[in-house]
mmCIF file of C-alpha atoms and ligand atoms in Angstrom:
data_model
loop_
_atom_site.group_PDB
_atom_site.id
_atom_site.type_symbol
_atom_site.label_atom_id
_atom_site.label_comp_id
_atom_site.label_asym_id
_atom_site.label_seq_id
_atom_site.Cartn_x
_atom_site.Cartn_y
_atom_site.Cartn_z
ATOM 1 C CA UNK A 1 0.000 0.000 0.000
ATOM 2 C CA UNK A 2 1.315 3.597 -0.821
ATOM 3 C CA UNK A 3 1.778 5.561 2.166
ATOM 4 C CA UNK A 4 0.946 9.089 1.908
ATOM 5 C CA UNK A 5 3.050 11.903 3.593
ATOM 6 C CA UNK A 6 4.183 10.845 6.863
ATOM 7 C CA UNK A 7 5.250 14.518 7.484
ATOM 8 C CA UNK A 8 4.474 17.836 7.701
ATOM 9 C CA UNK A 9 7.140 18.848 5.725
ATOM 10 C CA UNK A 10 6.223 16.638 2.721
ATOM 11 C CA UNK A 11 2.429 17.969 3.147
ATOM 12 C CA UNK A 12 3.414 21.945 3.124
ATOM 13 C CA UNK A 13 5.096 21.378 -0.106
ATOM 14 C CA UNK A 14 1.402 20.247 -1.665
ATOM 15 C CA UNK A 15 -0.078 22.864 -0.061
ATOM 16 C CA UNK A 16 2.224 25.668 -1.288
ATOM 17 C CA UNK A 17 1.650 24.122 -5.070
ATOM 18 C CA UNK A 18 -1.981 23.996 -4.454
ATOM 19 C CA UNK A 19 -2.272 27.577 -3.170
ATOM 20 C CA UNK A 20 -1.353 28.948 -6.618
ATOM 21 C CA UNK A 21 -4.751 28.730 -7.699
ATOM 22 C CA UNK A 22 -6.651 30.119 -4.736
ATOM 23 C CA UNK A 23 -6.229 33.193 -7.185
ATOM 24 C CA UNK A 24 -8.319 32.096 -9.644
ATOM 25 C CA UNK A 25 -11.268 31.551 -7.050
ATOM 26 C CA UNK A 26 -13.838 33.791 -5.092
ATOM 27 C CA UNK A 27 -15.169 33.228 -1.516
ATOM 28 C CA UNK A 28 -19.055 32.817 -1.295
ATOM 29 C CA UNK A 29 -20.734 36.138 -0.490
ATOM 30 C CA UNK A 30 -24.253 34.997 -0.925
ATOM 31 C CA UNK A 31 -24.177 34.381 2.866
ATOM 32 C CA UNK A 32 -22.648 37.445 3.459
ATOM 33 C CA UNK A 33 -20.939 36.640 6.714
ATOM 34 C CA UNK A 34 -18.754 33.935 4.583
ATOM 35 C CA UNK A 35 -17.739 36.473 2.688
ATOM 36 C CA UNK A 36 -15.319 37.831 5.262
ATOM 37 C CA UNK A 37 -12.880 34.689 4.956
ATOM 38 C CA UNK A 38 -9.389 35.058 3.639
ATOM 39 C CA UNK A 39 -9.537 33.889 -0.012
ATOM 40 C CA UNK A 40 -6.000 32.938 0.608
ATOM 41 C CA UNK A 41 -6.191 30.486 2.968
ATOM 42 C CA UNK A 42 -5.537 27.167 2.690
ATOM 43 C CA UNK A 43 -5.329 24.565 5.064
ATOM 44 C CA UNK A 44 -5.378 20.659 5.693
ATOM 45 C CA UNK A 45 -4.549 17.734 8.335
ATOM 46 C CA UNK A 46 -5.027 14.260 7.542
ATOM 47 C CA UNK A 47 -6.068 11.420 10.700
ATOM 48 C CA UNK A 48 -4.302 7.780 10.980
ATOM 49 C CA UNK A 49 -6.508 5.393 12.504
ATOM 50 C CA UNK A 50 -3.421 5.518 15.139
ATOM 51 C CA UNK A 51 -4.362 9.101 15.850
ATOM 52 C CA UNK A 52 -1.368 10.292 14.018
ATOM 53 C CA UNK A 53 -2.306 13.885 12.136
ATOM 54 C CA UNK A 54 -0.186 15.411 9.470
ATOM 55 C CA UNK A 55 -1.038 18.813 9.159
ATOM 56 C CA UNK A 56 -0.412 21.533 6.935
ATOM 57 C CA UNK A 57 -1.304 25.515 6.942
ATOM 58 C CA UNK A 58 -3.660 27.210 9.671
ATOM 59 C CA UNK A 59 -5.248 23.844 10.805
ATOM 60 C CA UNK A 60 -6.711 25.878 13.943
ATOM 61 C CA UNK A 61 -8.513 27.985 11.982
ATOM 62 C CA UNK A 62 -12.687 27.402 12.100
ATOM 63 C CA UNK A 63 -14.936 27.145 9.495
ATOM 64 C CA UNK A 64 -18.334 26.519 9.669
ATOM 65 C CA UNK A 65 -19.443 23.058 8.059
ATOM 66 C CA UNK A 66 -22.150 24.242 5.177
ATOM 67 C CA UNK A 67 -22.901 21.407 2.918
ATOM 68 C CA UNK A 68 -20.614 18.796 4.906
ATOM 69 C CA UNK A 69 -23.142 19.078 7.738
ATOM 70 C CA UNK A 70 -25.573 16.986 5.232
ATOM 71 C CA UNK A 71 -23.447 13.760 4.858
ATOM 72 C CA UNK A 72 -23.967 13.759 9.362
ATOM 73 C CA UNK A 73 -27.700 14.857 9.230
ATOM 74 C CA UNK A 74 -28.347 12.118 6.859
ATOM 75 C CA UNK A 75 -26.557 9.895 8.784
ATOM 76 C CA UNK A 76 -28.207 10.791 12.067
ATOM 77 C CA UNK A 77 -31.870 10.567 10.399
ATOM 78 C CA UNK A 78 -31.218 6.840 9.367
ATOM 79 C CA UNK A 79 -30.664 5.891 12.530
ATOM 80 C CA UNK A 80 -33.665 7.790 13.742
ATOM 81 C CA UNK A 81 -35.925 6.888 10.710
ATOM 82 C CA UNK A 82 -34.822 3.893 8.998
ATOM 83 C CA UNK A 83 -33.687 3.630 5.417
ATOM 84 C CA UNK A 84 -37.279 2.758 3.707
ATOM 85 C CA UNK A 85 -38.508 5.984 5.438
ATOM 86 C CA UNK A 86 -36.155 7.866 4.784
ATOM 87 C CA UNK A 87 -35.659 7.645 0.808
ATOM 88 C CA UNK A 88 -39.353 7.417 0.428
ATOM 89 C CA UNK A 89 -38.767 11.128 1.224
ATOM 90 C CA UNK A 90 -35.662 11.637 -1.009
ATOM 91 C CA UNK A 91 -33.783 9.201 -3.657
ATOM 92 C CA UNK A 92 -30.817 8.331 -4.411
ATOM 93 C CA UNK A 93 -29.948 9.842 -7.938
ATOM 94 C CA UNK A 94 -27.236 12.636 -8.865
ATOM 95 C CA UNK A 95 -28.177 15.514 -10.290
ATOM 96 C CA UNK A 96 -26.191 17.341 -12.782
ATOM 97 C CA UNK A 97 -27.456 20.847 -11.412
ATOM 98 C CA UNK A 98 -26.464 23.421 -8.818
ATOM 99 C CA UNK A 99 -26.887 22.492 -5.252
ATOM 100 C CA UNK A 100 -29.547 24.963 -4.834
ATOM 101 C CA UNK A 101 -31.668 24.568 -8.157
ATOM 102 C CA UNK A 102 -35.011 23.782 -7.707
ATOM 103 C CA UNK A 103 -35.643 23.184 -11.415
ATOM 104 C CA UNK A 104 -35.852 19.275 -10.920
ATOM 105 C CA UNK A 105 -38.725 19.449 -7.940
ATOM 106 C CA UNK A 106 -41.098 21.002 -10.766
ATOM 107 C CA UNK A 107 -40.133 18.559 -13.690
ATOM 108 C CA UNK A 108 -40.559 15.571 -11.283
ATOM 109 C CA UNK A 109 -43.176 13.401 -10.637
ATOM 110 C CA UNK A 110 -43.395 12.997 -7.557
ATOM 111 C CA UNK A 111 -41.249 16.161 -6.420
ATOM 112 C CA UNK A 112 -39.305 14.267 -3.950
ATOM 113 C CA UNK A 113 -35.778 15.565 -4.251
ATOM 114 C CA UNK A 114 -33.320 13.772 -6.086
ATOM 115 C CA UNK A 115 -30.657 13.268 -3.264
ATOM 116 C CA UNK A 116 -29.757 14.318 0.495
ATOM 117 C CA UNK A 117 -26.881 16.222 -0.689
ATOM 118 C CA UNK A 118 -28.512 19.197 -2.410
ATOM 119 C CA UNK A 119 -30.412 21.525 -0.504
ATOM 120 C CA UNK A 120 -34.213 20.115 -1.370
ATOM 121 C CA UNK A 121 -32.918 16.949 -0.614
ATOM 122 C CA UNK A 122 -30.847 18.327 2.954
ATOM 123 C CA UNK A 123 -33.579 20.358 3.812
ATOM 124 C CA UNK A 124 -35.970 17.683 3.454
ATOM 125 C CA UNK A 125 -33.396 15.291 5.653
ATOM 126 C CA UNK A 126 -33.261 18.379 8.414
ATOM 127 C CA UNK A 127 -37.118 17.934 9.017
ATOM 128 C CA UNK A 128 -36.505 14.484 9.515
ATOM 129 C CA UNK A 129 -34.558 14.763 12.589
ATOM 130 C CA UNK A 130 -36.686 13.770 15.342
ATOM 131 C CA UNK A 131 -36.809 15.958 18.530
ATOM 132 C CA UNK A 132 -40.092 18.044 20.006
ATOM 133 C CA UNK A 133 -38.326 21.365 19.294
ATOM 134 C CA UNK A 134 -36.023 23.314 17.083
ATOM 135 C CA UNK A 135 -33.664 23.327 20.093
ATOM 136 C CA UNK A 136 -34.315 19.964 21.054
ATOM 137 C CA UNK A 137 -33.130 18.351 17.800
ATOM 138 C CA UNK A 138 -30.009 20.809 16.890
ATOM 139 C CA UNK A 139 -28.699 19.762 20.290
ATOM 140 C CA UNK A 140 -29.120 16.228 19.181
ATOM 141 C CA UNK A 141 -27.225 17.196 15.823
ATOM 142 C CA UNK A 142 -24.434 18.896 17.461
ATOM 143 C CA UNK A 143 -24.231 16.338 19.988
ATOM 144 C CA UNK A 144 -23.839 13.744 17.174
ATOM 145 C CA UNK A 145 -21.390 15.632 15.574
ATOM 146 C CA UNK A 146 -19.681 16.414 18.846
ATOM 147 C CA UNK A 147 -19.183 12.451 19.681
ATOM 148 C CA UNK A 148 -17.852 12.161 15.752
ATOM 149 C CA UNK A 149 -15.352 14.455 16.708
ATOM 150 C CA UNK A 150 -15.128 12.923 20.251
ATOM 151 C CA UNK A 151 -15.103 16.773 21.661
ATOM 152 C CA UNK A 152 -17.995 18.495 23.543
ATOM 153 C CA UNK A 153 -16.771 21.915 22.692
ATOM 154 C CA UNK A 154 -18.006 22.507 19.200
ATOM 155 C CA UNK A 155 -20.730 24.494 18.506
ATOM 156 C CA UNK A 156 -21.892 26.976 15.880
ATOM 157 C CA UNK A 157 -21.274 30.464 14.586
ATOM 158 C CA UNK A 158 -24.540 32.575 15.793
ATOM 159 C CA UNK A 159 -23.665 34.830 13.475
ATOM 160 C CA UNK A 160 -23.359 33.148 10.220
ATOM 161 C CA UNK A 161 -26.482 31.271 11.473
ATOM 162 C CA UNK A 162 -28.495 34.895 11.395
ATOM 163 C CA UNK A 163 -26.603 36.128 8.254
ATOM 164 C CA UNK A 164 -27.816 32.898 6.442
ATOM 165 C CA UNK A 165 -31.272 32.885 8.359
ATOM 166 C CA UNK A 166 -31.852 36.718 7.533
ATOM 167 C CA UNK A 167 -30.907 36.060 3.202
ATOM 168 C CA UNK A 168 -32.510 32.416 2.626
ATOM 169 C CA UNK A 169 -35.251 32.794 -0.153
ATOM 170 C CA UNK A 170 -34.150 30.079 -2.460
ATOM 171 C CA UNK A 171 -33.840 27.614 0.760
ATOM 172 C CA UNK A 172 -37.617 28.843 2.081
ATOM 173 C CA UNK A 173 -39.116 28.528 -1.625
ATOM 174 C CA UNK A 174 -37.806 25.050 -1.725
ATOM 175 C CA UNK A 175 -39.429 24.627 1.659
ATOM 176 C CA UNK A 176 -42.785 26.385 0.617
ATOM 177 C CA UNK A 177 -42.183 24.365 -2.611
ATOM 178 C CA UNK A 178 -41.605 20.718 -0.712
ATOM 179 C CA UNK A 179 -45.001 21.446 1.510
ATOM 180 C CA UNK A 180 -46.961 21.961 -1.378
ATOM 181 C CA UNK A 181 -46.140 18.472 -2.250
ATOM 182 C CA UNK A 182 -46.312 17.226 0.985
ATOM 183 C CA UNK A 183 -42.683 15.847 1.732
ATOM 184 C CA UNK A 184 -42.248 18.613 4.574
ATOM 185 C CA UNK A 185 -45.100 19.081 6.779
ATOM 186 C CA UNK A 186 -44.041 21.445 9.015
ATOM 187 C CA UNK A 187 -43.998 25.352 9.249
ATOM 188 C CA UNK A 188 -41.074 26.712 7.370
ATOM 189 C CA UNK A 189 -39.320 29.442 9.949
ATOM 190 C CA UNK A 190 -38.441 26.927 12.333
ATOM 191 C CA UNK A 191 -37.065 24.648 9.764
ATOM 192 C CA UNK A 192 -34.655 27.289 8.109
ATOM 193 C CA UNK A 193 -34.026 28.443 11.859
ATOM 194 C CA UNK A 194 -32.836 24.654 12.498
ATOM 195 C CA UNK A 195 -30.864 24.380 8.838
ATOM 196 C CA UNK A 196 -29.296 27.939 9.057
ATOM 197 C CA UNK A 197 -27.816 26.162 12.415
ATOM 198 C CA UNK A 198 -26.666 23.092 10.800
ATOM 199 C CA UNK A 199 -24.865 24.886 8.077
ATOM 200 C CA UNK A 200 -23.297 26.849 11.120
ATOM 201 C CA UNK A 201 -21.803 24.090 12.939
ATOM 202 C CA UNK A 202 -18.374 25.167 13.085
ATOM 203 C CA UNK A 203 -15.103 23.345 13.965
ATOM 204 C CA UNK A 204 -11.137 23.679 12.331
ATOM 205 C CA UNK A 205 -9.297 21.025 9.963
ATOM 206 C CA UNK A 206 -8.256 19.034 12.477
ATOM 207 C CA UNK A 207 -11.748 18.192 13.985
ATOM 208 C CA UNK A 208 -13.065 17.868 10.263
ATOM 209 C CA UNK A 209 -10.394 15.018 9.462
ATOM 210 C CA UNK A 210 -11.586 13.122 12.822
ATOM 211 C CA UNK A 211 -15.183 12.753 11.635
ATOM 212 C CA UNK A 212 -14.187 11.458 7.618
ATOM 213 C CA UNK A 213 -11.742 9.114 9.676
ATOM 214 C CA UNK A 214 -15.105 7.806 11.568
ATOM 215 C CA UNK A 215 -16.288 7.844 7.852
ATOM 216 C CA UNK A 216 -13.460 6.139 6.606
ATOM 217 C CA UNK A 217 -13.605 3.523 9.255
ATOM 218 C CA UNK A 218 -17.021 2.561 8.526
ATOM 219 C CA UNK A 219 -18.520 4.082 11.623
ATOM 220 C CA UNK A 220 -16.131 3.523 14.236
ATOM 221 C CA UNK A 221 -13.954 6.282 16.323
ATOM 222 C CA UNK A 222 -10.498 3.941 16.076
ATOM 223 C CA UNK A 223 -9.040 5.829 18.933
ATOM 224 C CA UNK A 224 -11.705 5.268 21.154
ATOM 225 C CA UNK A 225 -13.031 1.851 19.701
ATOM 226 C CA UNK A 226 -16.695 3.078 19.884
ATOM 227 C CA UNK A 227 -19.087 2.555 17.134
ATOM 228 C CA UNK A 228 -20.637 5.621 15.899
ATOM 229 C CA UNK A 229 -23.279 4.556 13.435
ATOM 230 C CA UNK A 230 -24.178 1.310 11.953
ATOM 231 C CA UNK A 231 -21.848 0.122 8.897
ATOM 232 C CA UNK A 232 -24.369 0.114 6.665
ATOM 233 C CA UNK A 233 -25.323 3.833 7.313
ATOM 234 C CA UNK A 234 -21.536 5.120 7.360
ATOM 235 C CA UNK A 235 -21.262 3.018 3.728
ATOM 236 C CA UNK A 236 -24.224 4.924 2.392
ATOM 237 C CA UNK A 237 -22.841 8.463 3.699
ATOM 238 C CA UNK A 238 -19.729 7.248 1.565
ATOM 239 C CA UNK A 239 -21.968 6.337 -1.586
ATOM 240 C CA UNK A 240 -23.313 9.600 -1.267
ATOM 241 C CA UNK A 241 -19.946 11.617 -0.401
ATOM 242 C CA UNK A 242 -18.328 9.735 -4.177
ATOM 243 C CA UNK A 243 -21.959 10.182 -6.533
ATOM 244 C CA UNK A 244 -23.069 13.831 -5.325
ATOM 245 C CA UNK A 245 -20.707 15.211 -2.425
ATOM 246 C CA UNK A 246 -18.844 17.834 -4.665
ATOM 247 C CA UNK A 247 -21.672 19.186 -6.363
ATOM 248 C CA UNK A 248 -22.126 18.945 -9.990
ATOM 249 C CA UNK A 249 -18.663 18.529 -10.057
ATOM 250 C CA UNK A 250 -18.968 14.951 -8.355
ATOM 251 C CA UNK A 251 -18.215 13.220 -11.902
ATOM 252 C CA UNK A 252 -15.275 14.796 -13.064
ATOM 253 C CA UNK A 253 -13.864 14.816 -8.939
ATOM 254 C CA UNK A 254 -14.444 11.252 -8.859
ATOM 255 C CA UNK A 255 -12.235 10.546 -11.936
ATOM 256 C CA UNK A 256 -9.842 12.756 -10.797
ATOM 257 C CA UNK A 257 -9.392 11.924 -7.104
ATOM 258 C CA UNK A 258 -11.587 9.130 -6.525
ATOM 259 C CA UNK A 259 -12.155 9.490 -2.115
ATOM 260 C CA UNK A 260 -15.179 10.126 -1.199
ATOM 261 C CA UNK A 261 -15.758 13.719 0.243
ATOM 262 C CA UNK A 262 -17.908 16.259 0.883
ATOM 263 C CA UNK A 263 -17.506 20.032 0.555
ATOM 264 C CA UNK A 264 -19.175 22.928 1.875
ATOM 265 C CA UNK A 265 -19.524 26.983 0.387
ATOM 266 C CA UNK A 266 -17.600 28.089 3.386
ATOM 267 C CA UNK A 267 -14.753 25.953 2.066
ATOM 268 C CA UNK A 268 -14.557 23.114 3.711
ATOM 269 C CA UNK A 269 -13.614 19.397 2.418
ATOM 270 C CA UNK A 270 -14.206 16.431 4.351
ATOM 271 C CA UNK A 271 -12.720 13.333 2.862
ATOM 272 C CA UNK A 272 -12.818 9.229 4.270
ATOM 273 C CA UNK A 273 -10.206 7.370 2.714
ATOM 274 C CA UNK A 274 -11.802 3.833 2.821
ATOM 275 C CA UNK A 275 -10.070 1.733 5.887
ATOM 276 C CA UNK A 276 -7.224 4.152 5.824
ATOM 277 C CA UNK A 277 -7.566 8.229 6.713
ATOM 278 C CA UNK A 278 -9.593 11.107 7.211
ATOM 279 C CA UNK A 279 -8.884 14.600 5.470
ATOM 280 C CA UNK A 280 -9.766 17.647 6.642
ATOM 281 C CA UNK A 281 -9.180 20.913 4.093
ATOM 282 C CA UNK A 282 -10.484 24.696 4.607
ATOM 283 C CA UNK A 283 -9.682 27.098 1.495
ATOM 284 C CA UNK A 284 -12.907 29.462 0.881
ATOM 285 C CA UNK A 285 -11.626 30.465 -2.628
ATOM 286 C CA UNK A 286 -13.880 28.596 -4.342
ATOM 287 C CA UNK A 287 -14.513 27.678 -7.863
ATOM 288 C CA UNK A 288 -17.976 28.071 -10.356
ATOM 289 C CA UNK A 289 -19.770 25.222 -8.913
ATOM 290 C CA UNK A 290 -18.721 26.053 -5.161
ATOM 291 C CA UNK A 291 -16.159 23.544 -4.314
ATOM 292 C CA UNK A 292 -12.830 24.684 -2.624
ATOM 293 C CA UNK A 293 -10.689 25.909 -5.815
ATOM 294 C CA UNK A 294 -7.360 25.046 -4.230
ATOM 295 C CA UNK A 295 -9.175 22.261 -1.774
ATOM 296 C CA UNK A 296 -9.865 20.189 -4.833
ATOM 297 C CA UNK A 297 -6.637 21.001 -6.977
ATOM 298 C CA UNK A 298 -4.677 19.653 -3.122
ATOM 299 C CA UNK A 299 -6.294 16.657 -3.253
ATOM 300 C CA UNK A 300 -5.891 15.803 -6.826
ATOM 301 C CA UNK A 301 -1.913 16.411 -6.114
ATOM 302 C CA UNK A 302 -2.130 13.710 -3.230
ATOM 303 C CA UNK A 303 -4.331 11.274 -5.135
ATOM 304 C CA UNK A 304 -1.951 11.361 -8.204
ATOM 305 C CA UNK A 305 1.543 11.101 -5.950
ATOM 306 C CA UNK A 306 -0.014 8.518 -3.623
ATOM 307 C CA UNK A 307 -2.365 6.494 -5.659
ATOM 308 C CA UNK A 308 -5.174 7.567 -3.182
ATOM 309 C CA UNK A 309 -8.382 6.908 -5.945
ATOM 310 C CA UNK A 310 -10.231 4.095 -4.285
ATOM 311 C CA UNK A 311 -11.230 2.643 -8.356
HETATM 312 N N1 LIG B 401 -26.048 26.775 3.915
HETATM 313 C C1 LIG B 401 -25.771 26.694 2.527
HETATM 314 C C2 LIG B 401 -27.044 26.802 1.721
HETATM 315 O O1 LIG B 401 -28.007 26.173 2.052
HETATM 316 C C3 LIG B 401 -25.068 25.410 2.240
HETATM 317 C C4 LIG B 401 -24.721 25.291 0.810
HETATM 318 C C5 LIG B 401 -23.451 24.564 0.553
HETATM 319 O O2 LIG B 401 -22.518 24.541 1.360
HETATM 320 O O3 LIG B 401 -23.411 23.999 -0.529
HETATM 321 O O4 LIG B 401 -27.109 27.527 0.769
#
């Protein structure tokens, strides 16, 4: 097996290559607290089963999660729902447009969303977790992601929560749209109060790389020995991560990199490494379809030197 950098060192020099091209990208504004990142940061640590981390750039740096926070709010409403009831309420299929679009839900019959990982499909997965209140099922969402990361100290940005809450008409007419056809029954405030929070969760690269090793690991924290989730759910957070986790970019990133991963507008990558690693990334210069610009062209430099694609 090819062993990827055992050093910090070794890593830097990838992330220095990779860097170049954080020029060519643009940090999302549409939440307009995101758009105060640095454009030129870049950043990255990478978790051994052992509990070994090679790190690289500002790895203390926090982020909040975005789009990543779908692959763990799917994964938390299968264990609370089941898998029939779940994807009775959203399939399985790829789409080939933006995460936002809500051009399939009208051509559809029925308008169920095509997958968890854009935001019909997330949104629809958010009113699936189970609780009696808003506040009563975020705290079981960060909770869940607090054991992933196997630290009770993360939490979420309040204020990119507000600055997304305060700008989210394409997320509430998805919502309004979703009611309509009866796949969200409830009232649609407190469901973008409880997504804006999601997106918000926030954490640094380090943290990030924990929960894809959980991923990668097929459910289980190897440095505590506890099982997180069930195989079978961590296996279809994977299938998901490789056939729609970067966006309609998912295709081409598979070919290219081949680990399954997730990213998020803020920036964020979180990658599993089947059996072997988890990656963590943060670069907010992103590129047209709002994946990490220099996040993606960092982990097509380790795929190709370390033979990381998993086909
Ligand atoms: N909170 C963001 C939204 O719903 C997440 C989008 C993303 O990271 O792709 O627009």
């Amino acid at each position: 097996m090819w062993m990827l950098c055992q050093t910090n060192d070794e890593l830097k020099e990838f992330v220095m290559e990779a860097k170049k091209c954080t020029k060519k990208g643009k940090v999302a504004d549409y939440i307009p607290s995101l758009g105060k990142a640095n454009p030129e940061d870049l950043s990255i640590a990478i978790h051994y089963p052992n509990g070994n981390c090679v790190e690289a750039g500002d790895i203390e740096k926090k982020f909040t999660l975005q789009s990543i926070s779908k692959v763990i709010s799917l994964a938390l409403v299968l264990m609370d729902r089941g898998t029939d009831y779940v994807f009775e309420r959203v399939g399985m299929e790829p789409t080939g447009d933006p995460f936002n679009s809500i051009a399939k839900l009208e051509t559809m019959a029925p308008a169920k969303p095509l997958n968890p990982m854009i935001n019909a499909g997330a949104l629809v997965v958010t009113h699936m977790i189970k609780g009696n209140s808003v506040e009563e099922r975020f705290q079981r969402l960060l909770s869940f992601v607090q054991e992933l990361v196997n630290d009770t100290n993360i939490s979420f940005c309040e204020e990119v929560a507000r600055s997304e809450f305060k700008t989210s008409n394409l997320n509430r007419a998805l919502v309004y749209f979703l009611k309509q056809h009866n796949i969200i029954d409830e009232d649609v405030e407190p469901l973008i109060d409880l997504y804006t929070k999601q997106c918000a969760i926030e954490m640094n690269c380090y943290d990030l790389s924990k929960i894809g090793l959980v991923f990668a690991m097929d459910g289980v924290d190897p440095e505590t020995g506890k099982r997180i989730m069930p195989i079978d759910i961590a296996r279809i957070c994977k299938t998901f991560m490789v056939t729609c986790g970067m966006y309609n970019a998912s295709g081409e990133f598979a070919i290219k990199v081949g680990i399954p991963s997730k990213s998020g507008v803020s920036g964020g990558i979180m990658g599993a490494v089947p059996g072997r690693f988890g990656i963590g990334i943060f670069g907010p210069a992103l590129d047209d379809k709002g994946n990490s610009i220099a996040g993606i062209k960092l982990l097509e430099l380790l795929s190709q030197n370390y033979h990381l694609s998993m086909f």
